[in-house]
Coordinates of C-alpha atoms in Angstrom, one line a residue:
M27 CA -8.4 6.1 -1.6
D28 CA -12.1 5.3 -1.9
R29 CA -13.8 3.0 0.7
I30 CA -14.4 0.0 -1.7
T31 CA -10.7 -0.2 -2.9
K32 CA -9.5 0.3 0.6
G33 CA -11.9 -2.5 1.7
Y34 CA -10.6 -4.9 -1.0
M35 CA -7.1 -4.0 -0.1
N36 CA -7.7 -4.9 3.5
N37 CA -9.3 -8.2 2.4
F38 CA -6.1 -8.9 0.4
A39 CA -4.0 -8.1 3.4
A40 CA -6.0 -10.5 5.5
S41 CA -5.7 -13.3 2.8
Q42 CA -1.9 -12.8 2.7
E43 CA -1.6 -12.4 6.4
L44 CA 0.1 -8.9 5.9
T45 CA 0.4 -6.9 9.1
G46 CA 3.7 -5.0 9.0
Q47 CA 3.2 -2.7 5.9
N48 CA 2.1 0.9 5.8
E49 CA -0.7 2.0 3.3
S50 CA 1.7 2.8 0.4
E51 CA 3.6 -0.4 0.7
L52 CA 0.4 -2.3 1.1
F53 CA -1.1 -0.8 -2.1
E54 CA 2.1 -1.7 -4.0
S55 CA 1.6 -5.3 -2.9
F56 CA -2.2 -5.2 -3.6
A57 CA -1.7 -3.7 -7.1
C58 CA 1.1 -6.2 -8.0
Y59 CA -1.1 -9.1 -6.8
C60 CA -4.2 -8.0 -8.8
V61 CA -2.3 -7.3 -12.0
L62 CA -0.2 -10.5 -11.9
S63 CA -3.2 -12.7 -11.1
K64 CA -4.7 -11.4 -14.4
E65 CA -1.7 -12.8 -16.3
Y66 CA -0.8 -15.8 -14.0
P67 CA -3.7 -17.7 -12.5
E68 CA -1.6 -19.9 -10.3
H69 CA -0.6 -19.2 -6.6
F70 CA 2.5 -17.1 -6.2
D71 CA 4.5 -15.4 -3.4
I72 CA 3.9 -11.7 -3.7
S73 CA 7.3 -10.9 -2.1
D74 CA 8.9 -12.5 -5.2
I75 CA 7.3 -9.9 -7.4
V76 CA 7.3 -6.6 -5.5
T77 CA 10.5 -4.5 -6.2
G78 CA 9.3 -1.1 -4.8
G79 CA 11.4 0.8 -2.3
G80 CA 14.6 2.8 -2.6
S81 CA 16.5 2.8 -5.9
D82 CA 13.5 0.9 -7.7
A83 CA 14.1 2.6 -11.0
G84 CA 10.4 3.7 -10.8
I85 CA 9.2 0.1 -11.0
D86 CA 7.1 -1.4 -8.1
G87 CA 6.7 -4.9 -9.5
I88 CA 8.4 -7.1 -12.1
A89 CA 7.3 -10.6 -13.2
I90 CA 8.7 -12.9 -15.9
I91 CA 6.3 -15.7 -17.3
A92 CA 7.6 -18.4 -19.6
N93 CA 5.3 -21.1 -20.8
N94 CA 2.9 -20.3 -18.0
V95 CA 5.7 -20.7 -15.4
L96 CA 6.6 -17.7 -13.2
I97 CA 10.4 -17.4 -13.5
H98 CA 12.5 -16.5 -10.4
S99 CA 16.0 -17.2 -11.6
Q100 CA 18.2 -17.7 -14.7
E101 CA 18.6 -21.2 -13.8
E102 CA 14.8 -21.8 -13.7
F103 CA 14.5 -20.4 -17.2
D104 CA 17.2 -22.6 -18.5
D105 CA 15.8 -25.7 -16.8
L106 CA 12.3 -24.9 -18.3
A107 CA 13.7 -24.4 -21.8
E108 CA 15.6 -27.7 -21.5
Q109 CA 12.6 -29.6 -20.2
T110 CA 10.1 -28.2 -22.7
H111 CA 12.6 -27.9 -25.5
T112 CA 11.3 -24.5 -26.5
I113 CA 9.7 -21.5 -24.9
T114 CA 6.6 -20.8 -26.9
D115 CA 5.2 -17.9 -24.8
L116 CA 7.3 -15.3 -23.0
K117 CA 6.1 -12.1 -21.0
F118 CA 7.8 -9.3 -19.3
I119 CA 5.5 -7.5 -16.8
F120 CA 6.2 -4.2 -15.2
I121 CA 4.0 -2.6 -12.6
Q122 CA 4.0 1.0 -11.1
A123 CA 1.5 1.6 -8.3
K124 CA 0.6 5.0 -6.8
T125 CA -2.0 5.7 -4.1
S126 CA -2.5 9.2 -5.7
P127 CA -6.3 9.8 -6.8
T128 CA -4.9 11.1 -10.2
F129 CA -2.9 9.9 -13.2
N130 CA 0.4 11.9 -13.5
G131 CA 2.1 12.3 -16.7
G132 CA 5.6 12.8 -15.0
D133 CA 5.1 9.5 -13.2
I134 CA 4.1 7.8 -16.3
A135 CA 7.2 9.0 -18.1
T136 CA 9.4 8.0 -15.2
F137 CA 7.9 4.5 -15.1
G138 CA 8.5 4.1 -18.9
F139 CA 12.1 5.6 -18.5
G140 CA 12.8 3.1 -15.8
V141 CA 11.7 0.1 -17.9
C142 CA 13.6 1.2 -20.9
D143 CA 16.8 1.7 -18.8
L144 CA 16.4 -1.8 -17.3
L145 CA 16.2 -3.4 -20.7
K146 CA 19.7 -1.8 -21.7
E147 CA 22.8 -4.0 -21.7
Q148 CA 24.3 -1.6 -19.2
P149 CA 21.5 0.2 -17.1
E150 CA 22.3 3.5 -15.9
L151 CA 19.8 4.1 -13.1
V152 CA 20.6 2.8 -9.6
Q153 CA 18.8 -0.5 -8.9
N154 CA 18.0 -2.1 -5.6
A155 CA 18.7 -5.8 -5.1
E156 CA 15.2 -6.9 -6.2
V157 CA 15.3 -4.9 -9.5
Q158 CA 18.8 -5.9 -10.2
E159 CA 18.0 -9.6 -9.9
K160 CA 15.0 -9.2 -12.3
S161 CA 17.1 -7.1 -14.6
N162 CA 19.8 -9.9 -14.7
I163 CA 17.1 -12.6 -15.5
I164 CA 15.7 -10.5 -18.3
S165 CA 19.2 -9.8 -19.7
H166 CA 20.0 -13.5 -19.6
I167 CA 16.8 -14.4 -21.4
L168 CA 17.4 -11.8 -24.1
S169 CA 20.9 -13.2 -24.6
N170 CA 19.5 -16.7 -25.1
M171 CA 16.6 -16.1 -27.6
M172 CA 17.5 -19.1 -29.6
R173 CA 15.5 -21.0 -27.0
V174 CA 12.4 -18.9 -27.5
R175 CA 10.1 -19.3 -30.5
N176 CA 8.8 -15.7 -30.7
K177 CA 10.0 -12.3 -29.3
P178 CA 8.6 -11.7 -25.8
K179 CA 5.6 -9.5 -24.9
C180 CA 6.1 -6.5 -22.8
L181 CA 3.3 -5.5 -20.6
L182 CA 3.3 -2.3 -18.5
Y183 CA 0.6 -1.6 -15.9
Y184 CA 0.3 1.8 -14.2
V185 CA -2.0 1.6 -11.2
T186 CA -3.6 4.5 -9.3
T187 CA -6.7 5.0 -7.1
G188 CA -8.0 7.6 -9.5
N189 CA -10.3 7.6 -12.5
W190 CA -9.0 7.1 -16.1
T191 CA -10.7 9.4 -18.6
E192 CA -8.5 9.0 -21.7
D193 CA -6.8 12.4 -21.2
Q194 CA -5.1 13.4 -24.4
N195 CA -1.9 14.5 -22.8
L196 CA -1.7 11.3 -20.7
C197 CA -2.4 9.1 -23.8
S198 CA 0.4 11.0 -25.5
R199 CA 2.8 10.1 -22.7
I200 CA 1.8 6.5 -22.8
E201 CA 2.3 6.4 -26.6
G202 CA 5.7 8.0 -26.1
V203 CA 6.7 5.2 -23.7
K204 CA 5.5 2.5 -26.1
S205 CA 7.3 4.2 -28.9
D206 CA 10.6 4.2 -26.8
L207 CA 10.2 0.4 -26.1
K208 CA 9.3 -0.3 -29.7
S209 CA 12.5 1.3 -30.8
E210 CA 14.5 -1.3 -28.8
N211 CA 13.2 -3.9 -31.3
L212 CA 13.0 -6.5 -28.5
F213 CA 9.3 -7.3 -28.4
S214 CA 6.5 -8.8 -30.5
E215 CA 3.9 -6.9 -28.6
I216 CA 3.9 -3.8 -26.3
S217 CA 0.9 -2.8 -24.2
F218 CA 0.6 0.0 -21.5
V219 CA -2.5 -0.4 -19.4
P220 CA -3.7 2.4 -17.1
V221 CA -5.4 0.8 -14.2
D222 CA -7.8 3.1 -12.3
A223 CA -9.8 2.3 -9.1
N224 CA -12.7 0.7 -11.0
Y225 CA -10.5 -1.6 -13.0
L226 CA -8.4 -2.5 -10.0
Q227 CA -11.4 -3.5 -8.0
K228 CA -12.6 -5.6 -11.0
L229 CA -9.2 -7.3 -11.1
F230 CA -9.4 -8.1 -7.4
K231 CA -13.0 -9.4 -7.7
N232 CA -11.9 -11.7 -10.5
T233 CA -9.4 -13.4 -8.1
V234 CA -12.1 -14.4 -5.6
D235 CA -15.3 -14.8 -7.7
K236 CA -16.2 -18.1 -9.1
I237 CA -16.2 -17.8 -13.0
Q238 CA -19.6 -17.9 -14.5
A239 CA -21.2 -17.8 -18.0
I240 CA -24.6 -18.3 -19.6
I241 CA -25.0 -20.0 -23.0
D242 CA -27.8 -21.0 -25.3
F243 CA -27.4 -24.7 -25.9
P244 CA -30.3 -26.1 -28.0
E245 CA -28.3 -28.5 -30.1
R246 CA -27.5 -31.1 -27.4
I247 CA -28.3 -34.6 -26.2
T248 CA -28.1 -35.7 -22.7
L249 CA -25.6 -38.4 -21.9
P250 CA -26.6 -41.4 -19.7
E251 CA -26.2 -41.4 -15.9
M252 CA -22.7 -41.9 -14.6
E253 CA -21.2 -42.5 -11.1
K254 CA -19.8 -39.3 -9.6
V255 CA -21.2 -37.2 -12.6
K256 CA -24.0 -34.9 -11.8
E257 CA -25.0 -34.5 -15.5
A258 CA -23.3 -34.4 -18.9
Y259 CA -24.2 -33.2 -22.4
L260 CA -22.8 -33.6 -25.9
G261 CA -23.6 -31.1 -28.7
I262 CA -22.6 -28.2 -30.8
L263 CA -22.4 -24.5 -30.0
P264 CA -22.2 -21.6 -32.4
A265 CA -18.7 -20.1 -32.3
C266 CA -20.0 -16.9 -30.9
Q267 CA -21.6 -18.6 -28.0
F268 CA -18.5 -20.6 -27.3
L269 CA -16.4 -17.3 -27.3
N270 CA -18.8 -16.1 -24.4
L271 CA -17.3 -19.0 -22.4
V272 CA -13.6 -18.4 -23.1
S273 CA -13.3 -14.6 -23.3
N274 CA -14.3 -11.3 -21.9
E275 CA -13.5 -7.7 -22.7
D276 CA -9.8 -8.2 -21.7
G277 CA -9.4 -11.2 -24.0
I278 CA -8.9 -14.9 -23.4
I279 CA -9.7 -15.8 -19.8
K280 CA -6.4 -17.6 -19.0
S281 CA -7.6 -19.2 -15.8
I282 CA -10.2 -21.5 -17.4
L283 CA -7.5 -22.9 -19.8
Y284 CA -5.0 -23.6 -17.1
D285 CA -5.6 -27.4 -16.8
N286 CA -4.5 -27.7 -20.5
V287 CA -1.3 -29.7 -21.0
R288 CA 0.0 -27.2 -23.4
D289 CA -0.1 -23.4 -23.5
F290 CA -1.1 -21.7 -26.8
Q291 CA 1.5 -22.5 -29.4
G292 CA 1.1 -19.4 -31.5
E293 CA 1.1 -19.5 -35.2
N294 CA 2.3 -23.0 -35.7
D295 CA 1.2 -25.1 -38.7
V296 CA -1.8 -26.7 -37.0
N297 CA -3.2 -23.2 -35.7
V298 CA -2.5 -21.6 -39.1
E299 CA -4.5 -24.4 -40.7
I300 CA -7.4 -23.8 -38.2
A301 CA -7.4 -20.2 -38.9
E302 CA -7.5 -20.9 -42.8
T303 CA -10.4 -23.1 -42.3
L304 CA -12.3 -20.6 -40.4
N305 CA -11.7 -17.9 -43.0
S306 CA -12.4 -20.2 -46.0
S307 CA -15.5 -21.3 -48.0
E308 CA -15.3 -24.5 -45.9
A309 CA -15.8 -22.7 -42.5
D310 CA -19.2 -24.5 -42.1
K311 CA -17.3 -27.8 -41.9
F312 CA -15.1 -26.7 -38.9
V313 CA -17.4 -28.6 -36.6
I314 CA -16.5 -32.0 -38.3
L315 CA -12.8 -31.1 -38.9
N316 CA -12.1 -30.1 -35.3
N317 CA -11.8 -32.5 -32.4
G318 CA -14.0 -30.4 -30.2
I319 CA -13.9 -29.1 -26.7
T320 CA -14.4 -30.6 -23.2
I321 CA -15.7 -28.5 -20.4
I322 CA -15.8 -29.5 -16.8
C323 CA -17.9 -27.4 -14.3
K324 CA -18.7 -27.7 -10.7
E325 CA -22.2 -26.3 -11.1
L326 CA -24.4 -26.6 -14.3
K327 CA -28.0 -25.2 -14.3
N328 CA -30.7 -25.3 -17.0
I329 CA -32.1 -21.9 -16.3
V330 CA -35.0 -21.9 -18.9
R331 CA -35.4 -24.1 -22.0
N332 CA -32.1 -24.2 -23.8
Q333 CA -30.3 -21.7 -21.6
F334 CA -27.6 -23.0 -19.3
S335 CA -25.5 -21.4 -16.5
L336 CA -22.0 -22.7 -16.0
E337 CA -20.2 -22.0 -12.7
D338 CA -16.6 -22.7 -11.8
Y339 CA -15.7 -24.3 -15.1
Q340 CA -12.5 -25.4 -16.8
I341 CA -11.7 -26.1 -20.5
V342 CA -9.6 -29.2 -20.3
N343 CA -8.7 -29.5 -24.0
G344 CA -8.9 -27.2 -26.8
C345 CA -6.5 -24.4 -25.8
Q346 CA -5.3 -24.0 -29.4
T347 CA -8.9 -23.9 -30.8
S348 CA -10.0 -21.4 -28.3
H349 CA -7.2 -19.0 -29.0
V350 CA -7.6 -19.3 -32.8
L351 CA -11.3 -18.7 -32.6
Y352 CA -10.8 -15.7 -30.4
N353 CA -8.0 -14.3 -32.7
N354 CA -10.4 -14.6 -35.7
K355 CA -13.6 -13.5 -33.9
E356 CA -14.1 -10.6 -36.1
T357 CA -14.3 -12.7 -39.4
I358 CA -16.0 -15.9 -38.2
S359 CA -19.3 -16.5 -39.9
D360 CA -22.5 -17.6 -38.1
K361 CA -22.1 -21.0 -39.9
V362 CA -19.1 -21.9 -37.6
Y363 CA -20.0 -24.3 -34.9
V364 CA -17.9 -26.0 -32.2
A365 CA -18.4 -29.6 -31.1
I366 CA -18.7 -29.6 -27.3
K367 CA -18.9 -31.9 -24.3
I368 CA -20.0 -30.4 -21.0
I369 CA -19.6 -32.5 -17.8
S370 CA -20.7 -31.4 -14.4
T371 CA -18.9 -33.0 -11.5
D372 CA -17.1 -32.0 -8.3
D373 CA -15.3 -35.3 -7.9
E374 CA -11.6 -34.6 -8.1
E375 CA -10.7 -38.1 -9.2
T376 CA -13.2 -37.9 -12.1
V377 CA -11.8 -34.6 -13.1
N378 CA -8.3 -35.8 -13.2
K379 CA -9.3 -38.9 -15.4
I380 CA -11.0 -36.6 -17.8
V381 CA -8.0 -34.2 -18.0
K382 CA -5.6 -37.1 -18.6
A383 CA -7.9 -38.9 -21.2
T384 CA -8.7 -35.8 -23.2
N385 CA -5.0 -34.9 -23.5
R386 CA -3.6 -38.3 -24.0
Q387 CA -2.5 -37.4 -27.6
T388 CA -0.2 -34.9 -25.9
E389 CA 2.9 -35.8 -24.0
V390 CA 2.0 -35.4 -20.2
T391 CA 4.9 -34.5 -17.9
D392 CA 5.8 -35.9 -14.6
E393 CA 4.6 -32.7 -12.9
Q394 CA 1.2 -33.0 -14.5
L395 CA 0.8 -36.6 -13.5
L396 CA 1.4 -35.9 -9.8
A397 CA -2.3 -35.1 -9.3
L398 CA -3.1 -38.7 -10.1
N399 CA -0.3 -40.1 -8.0
D400 CA -1.5 -42.2 -5.1
F401 CA 1.2 -40.8 -2.6
N402 CA 0.0 -37.2 -3.3
K403 CA -3.7 -38.2 -2.8
R404 CA -2.7 -39.6 0.6
L405 CA -0.5 -36.6 1.3
E406 CA -3.5 -34.3 0.6
A407 CA -5.6 -36.3 3.0
Y408 CA -2.8 -36.1 5.7
Y409 CA -2.8 -32.3 5.4
Q410 CA -6.5 -32.3 6.2
T411 CA -5.8 -33.9 9.6
Y412 CA -4.5 -30.6 10.8
S413 CA -6.9 -27.7 11.9
G414 CA -6.8 -24.2 13.2
V415 CA -3.5 -22.2 12.9
Q416 CA -1.7 -25.4 11.8
R417 CA -4.1 -25.9 8.9
L418 CA -2.5 -25.8 5.4
Y419 CA -4.1 -26.9 2.1
Y420 CA -2.0 -29.2 -0.2
E421 CA -3.1 -28.3 -3.8
R422 CA -2.1 -31.3 -5.8
R423 CA -4.3 -30.2 -8.7
S424 CA -4.0 -26.7 -10.2
K425 CA -6.5 -24.2 -8.7
Q426 CA -8.0 -26.7 -6.5
Y427 CA -8.9 -24.2 -3.8
T428 CA -9.1 -21.0 -5.8
S429 CA -12.8 -20.6 -5.4
V430 CA -12.8 -21.3 -1.7
M431 CA -12.9 -17.8 -0.4
E432 CA -12.6 -18.5 3.3
I433 CA -9.1 -20.0 2.7
E434 CA -6.2 -17.6 3.3
K435 CA -4.2 -17.8 0.1
V436 CA -0.8 -18.0 1.8
R437 CA -2.0 -21.3 3.3
I438 CA -2.2 -23.1 0.0
V439 CA 0.8 -25.4 -0.7
T440 CA 1.3 -26.1 -4.4
V441 CA 3.2 -29.1 -5.6
A442 CA 6.1 -26.9 -6.6
T443 CA 6.2 -25.3 -3.1
Q444 CA 6.1 -28.8 -1.5
I445 CA 9.0 -30.1 -3.6
K446 CA 11.1 -27.1 -2.9
A447 CA 10.5 -27.1 0.9
F448 CA 10.9 -30.8 1.3
S449 CA 14.1 -31.0 -0.8
S450 CA 15.6 -27.9 1.1
M451 CA 14.8 -29.1 4.6
F452 CA 15.2 -32.9 4.4
L453 CA 17.5 -33.4 1.3
D454 CA 19.8 -30.4 2.1
K455 CA 19.2 -28.9 -1.4
P456 CA 18.1 -25.3 -0.7
Q457 CA 20.5 -24.1 -3.5
L458 CA 18.2 -25.8 -6.0
A459 CA 15.0 -24.1 -4.9
S460 CA 15.6 -21.4 -7.6
R461 CA 15.5 -24.0 -10.3
Y462 CA 12.4 -25.0 -12.3
Y463 CA 10.6 -27.5 -9.9
G464 CA 10.0 -30.0 -12.8
R465 CA 13.9 -30.4 -13.0
L466 CA 14.2 -30.9 -9.2
L467 CA 11.2 -33.4 -9.2
K468 CA 12.8 -35.4 -12.0
D469 CA 16.2 -35.6 -10.4
S470 CA 14.8 -36.4 -7.0
K471 CA 12.1 -38.8 -8.0
D472 CA 14.5 -40.9 -10.2
S473 CA 16.5 -41.5 -7.0
G474 CA 13.5 -42.2 -4.8
E475 CA 14.3 -39.2 -2.8
I476 CA 10.9 -37.5 -3.0
F477 CA 7.3 -38.8 -3.0
N478 CA 8.6 -42.1 -1.9
T479 CA 5.7 -44.3 -0.8
N480 CA 7.6 -45.3 2.4
H481 CA 8.2 -41.8 3.5
Q482 CA 6.5 -40.3 6.6
F483 CA 3.9 -37.7 5.5
I484 CA 4.6 -35.5 8.4
A485 CA 8.1 -34.7 6.9
Y486 CA 6.3 -33.1 3.9
Y487 CA 3.8 -31.2 6.0
V488 CA 6.4 -30.0 8.4
S489 CA 8.8 -28.6 5.7
A490 CA 5.8 -26.7 4.1
Y491 CA 4.5 -25.4 7.5
A492 CA 8.0 -24.2 8.3
L493 CA 8.2 -22.3 5.0
Y494 CA 4.8 -20.9 5.7
R495 CA 5.9 -19.6 9.1
I496 CA 9.2 -18.2 7.9
E497 CA 7.5 -16.4 4.9
F498 CA 5.0 -14.9 7.3
L499 CA 7.9 -13.3 9.2
I500 CA 9.5 -12.0 6.0
R501 CA 6.2 -10.6 4.7
N502 CA 5.6 -8.8 7.9
K503 CA 9.2 -7.5 8.3
Q504 CA 10.1 -9.4 11.3
I505 CA 12.9 -10.8 9.1
D506 CA 15.0 -8.5 6.9
Q507 CA 14.0 -8.6 3.3
Q508 CA 17.5 -9.5 2.3
Y509 CA 17.0 -12.9 3.8
N510 CA 14.0 -13.7 1.5
K511 CA 16.2 -15.4 -1.2
Y512 CA 17.7 -17.6 1.7
R513 CA 14.3 -18.6 3.1
Y514 CA 14.9 -22.2 1.8
H515 CA 18.4 -22.2 3.5
I516 CA 16.7 -21.2 6.8
L517 CA 14.6 -24.5 6.4
M518 CA 17.8 -26.5 6.3
I519 CA 19.5 -24.6 9.1
L520 CA 16.4 -24.8 11.3
K521 CA 16.5 -28.6 10.9
Y522 CA 20.2 -28.9 11.9
L523 CA 19.8 -26.4 14.8
V524 CA 17.1 -28.9 16.2
L525 CA 19.1 -31.9 15.5
G526 CA 22.1 -30.7 17.3
D527 CA 24.8 -33.4 17.2
Q528 CA 22.3 -36.1 16.1
K529 CA 22.0 -37.5 12.6
Q530 CA 18.9 -37.0 10.6
P531 CA 16.5 -40.0 11.0
Q532 CA 15.5 -42.0 8.0
L533 CA 12.6 -40.5 6.2
N534 CA 10.6 -43.8 6.5
S535 CA 11.4 -44.3 10.2
H536 CA 9.3 -43.6 13.3
K537 CA 12.2 -41.5 14.6
M538 CA 11.5 -39.1 11.7
E539 CA 8.0 -38.8 12.9
T540 CA 9.2 -37.9 16.5
F541 CA 11.8 -35.5 15.1
C542 CA 9.2 -33.7 13.1
Q543 CA 7.0 -33.4 16.0
E544 CA 9.9 -31.7 17.8
I545 CA 10.1 -29.2 14.9
Q546 CA 6.4 -28.7 15.1
G547 CA 6.6 -27.6 18.7
I548 CA 9.1 -24.9 17.8
L549 CA 7.1 -23.7 14.9
A550 CA 4.0 -23.4 17.2
D551 CA 5.9 -21.2 19.7
S552 CA 6.6 -17.8 18.3
N553 CA 9.2 -16.9 20.8
K554 CA 11.2 -20.2 20.2
L555 CA 10.8 -19.8 16.5
N556 CA 12.1 -16.2 16.5
Q557 CA 15.1 -17.4 18.4
Y558 CA 15.9 -20.2 16.0
V559 CA 15.2 -17.9 13.0
E560 CA 17.6 -15.3 14.4
F561 CA 20.4 -17.9 14.9
A562 CA 19.7 -19.1 11.3
C563 CA 20.0 -15.5 9.8
K564 CA 23.1 -14.9 11.8
I565 CA 24.7 -18.1 10.4
I566 CA 23.8 -16.9 6.9
S567 CA 25.2 -13.4 7.5
D568 CA 28.5 -14.7 8.9
Q569 CA 29.0 -17.4 6.2
V570 CA 27.7 -15.7 3.1
G571 CA 29.0 -12.2 3.6
D572 CA 27.5 -10.4 0.5
L573 CA 23.8 -11.1 1.0
S574 CA 22.8 -8.8 -1.9
N575 CA 24.4 -11.2 -4.4
A576 CA 21.7 -13.5 -5.4
E577 CA 24.2 -16.0 -7.0
N578 CA 25.5 -16.8 -3.4
A579 CA 22.1 -18.6 -2.7
K580 CA 22.5 -20.8 -5.6
T581 CA 25.8 -22.6 -5.0
A582 CA 26.4 -26.0 -3.2
L583 CA 29.4 -24.5 -1.5
I584 CA 27.3 -21.9 0.4
T585 CA 24.9 -24.7 1.4
D586 CA 27.7 -26.8 2.8
K587 CA 29.2 -23.9 4.7
L588 CA 25.7 -23.1 6.2
K589 CA 25.2 -26.7 7.1
N590 CA 28.5 -27.1 8.7
A591 CA 28.1 -23.9 10.7
A592 CA 24.5 -24.9 11.9
M593 CA 25.7 -28.4 13.1
V594 CA 28.1 -26.9 15.6
V595 CA 25.7 -24.2 17.1
K596 CA 24.4 -25.1 20.5
L597 CA 21.1 -23.6 21.5

């Protein structure tokens, strides 16, 4: 492995607080992280993706993405389909990682065979628990395609530390794998991407570098001064200049569109109409027929004359327009212009208001409105009162801390993670952690169980910090990997082990604050925490029996058994 790749991998290990993996295992995690970050710009737990090890069917990582949501269970897919009414974008991603300095045709064929076998109704290869769980989710989705608008995309990434040279024999192997997958008639698109050391380094750099672009912007007017806005412009851009902002050699830059309320809707009536306009004699009227694009950036510099540099920017409306322009880039004439508004601000409240206002014609979900919620603003401020090893970062707005390189990524708490951790520890609902968090939010919010203005903030922080500590132990193999799917149950059990024979205090009481401080003391003491976690794992092992069956972690019956067992344990 070359020094640059190894250096990046070590940076990744530090960011993820990984200390217990050998080089081969670490490279698998590193490769999976880099590849998935390209397809999914939100934060994710790498242990939910990596499948490598014994009986992995030649697949080191599997990810399922539906409507920009990373799917971890059949129930989460069903909840998402119900909440959004239809799945418009679906991807199955398979990753194989080798530390070898060369690309091996046999390994490529084995990887392809493993993917093809996994897609069978009755797979023949032996599968470990992680592969089997992903296989079951994919099988469930393929059996419920009435909920999906288009066939899924199948993306294969084969990663090595070597140099890809378009070798004819290797290209032939890749085409053979794609042909085998195509014959299954399951996918709308199949791609097989060989990732060499240079490309892997680029993928990792993309996860830490602030996104930048330079445009020529002569047709503009300067908007008046506004409070908390550094500068703002209104104008038009040639379509080719606009595409420099939204795409690179790999295609659309997904991360800059992630604040949009909706993902790309594909060839629906509106998008077909946009494409027809672009390819018609009225293409020059596109600028007055389209609503235009709003861009927010942290830094905007007028380099020279009409040339501007944008740094750390987001397109907050115009997802559909951006994709259609990109898909028609080869045929767009130089007469096509895009109406554009560029706003430079680093004030989060201003950003949130712009996002909400520019998307008001689209239904905004409860999950998306949370960033504007006063409770969540105050909760974020509460997180900021902690420092040192206790510091976590509550990310109430998507990718809020992505460009802050000094933050260890595992210390970022997303809204989804917060909801699942709090619901598991203090609402005794760990079995629902595998569900789509929007469903869990709706059910709990309607009853006032979560994000209640009277709740003690410390309960939210402590549940997230406990999850962070437990996930650290799992990542670094201080807890057996088989308990990973029960990590939310461990949160609940930990609470009851601390409570003993006492009742849980009310979430709005001062007693809850005192109780949470007691839990904090245990979390801060590694020896004590290990003792409590060992007890929790023993309770799970005794009560569940078959830990390899992922369905056991999803039942209220198991939750009740674990709760009752924990309540009688004396530490």
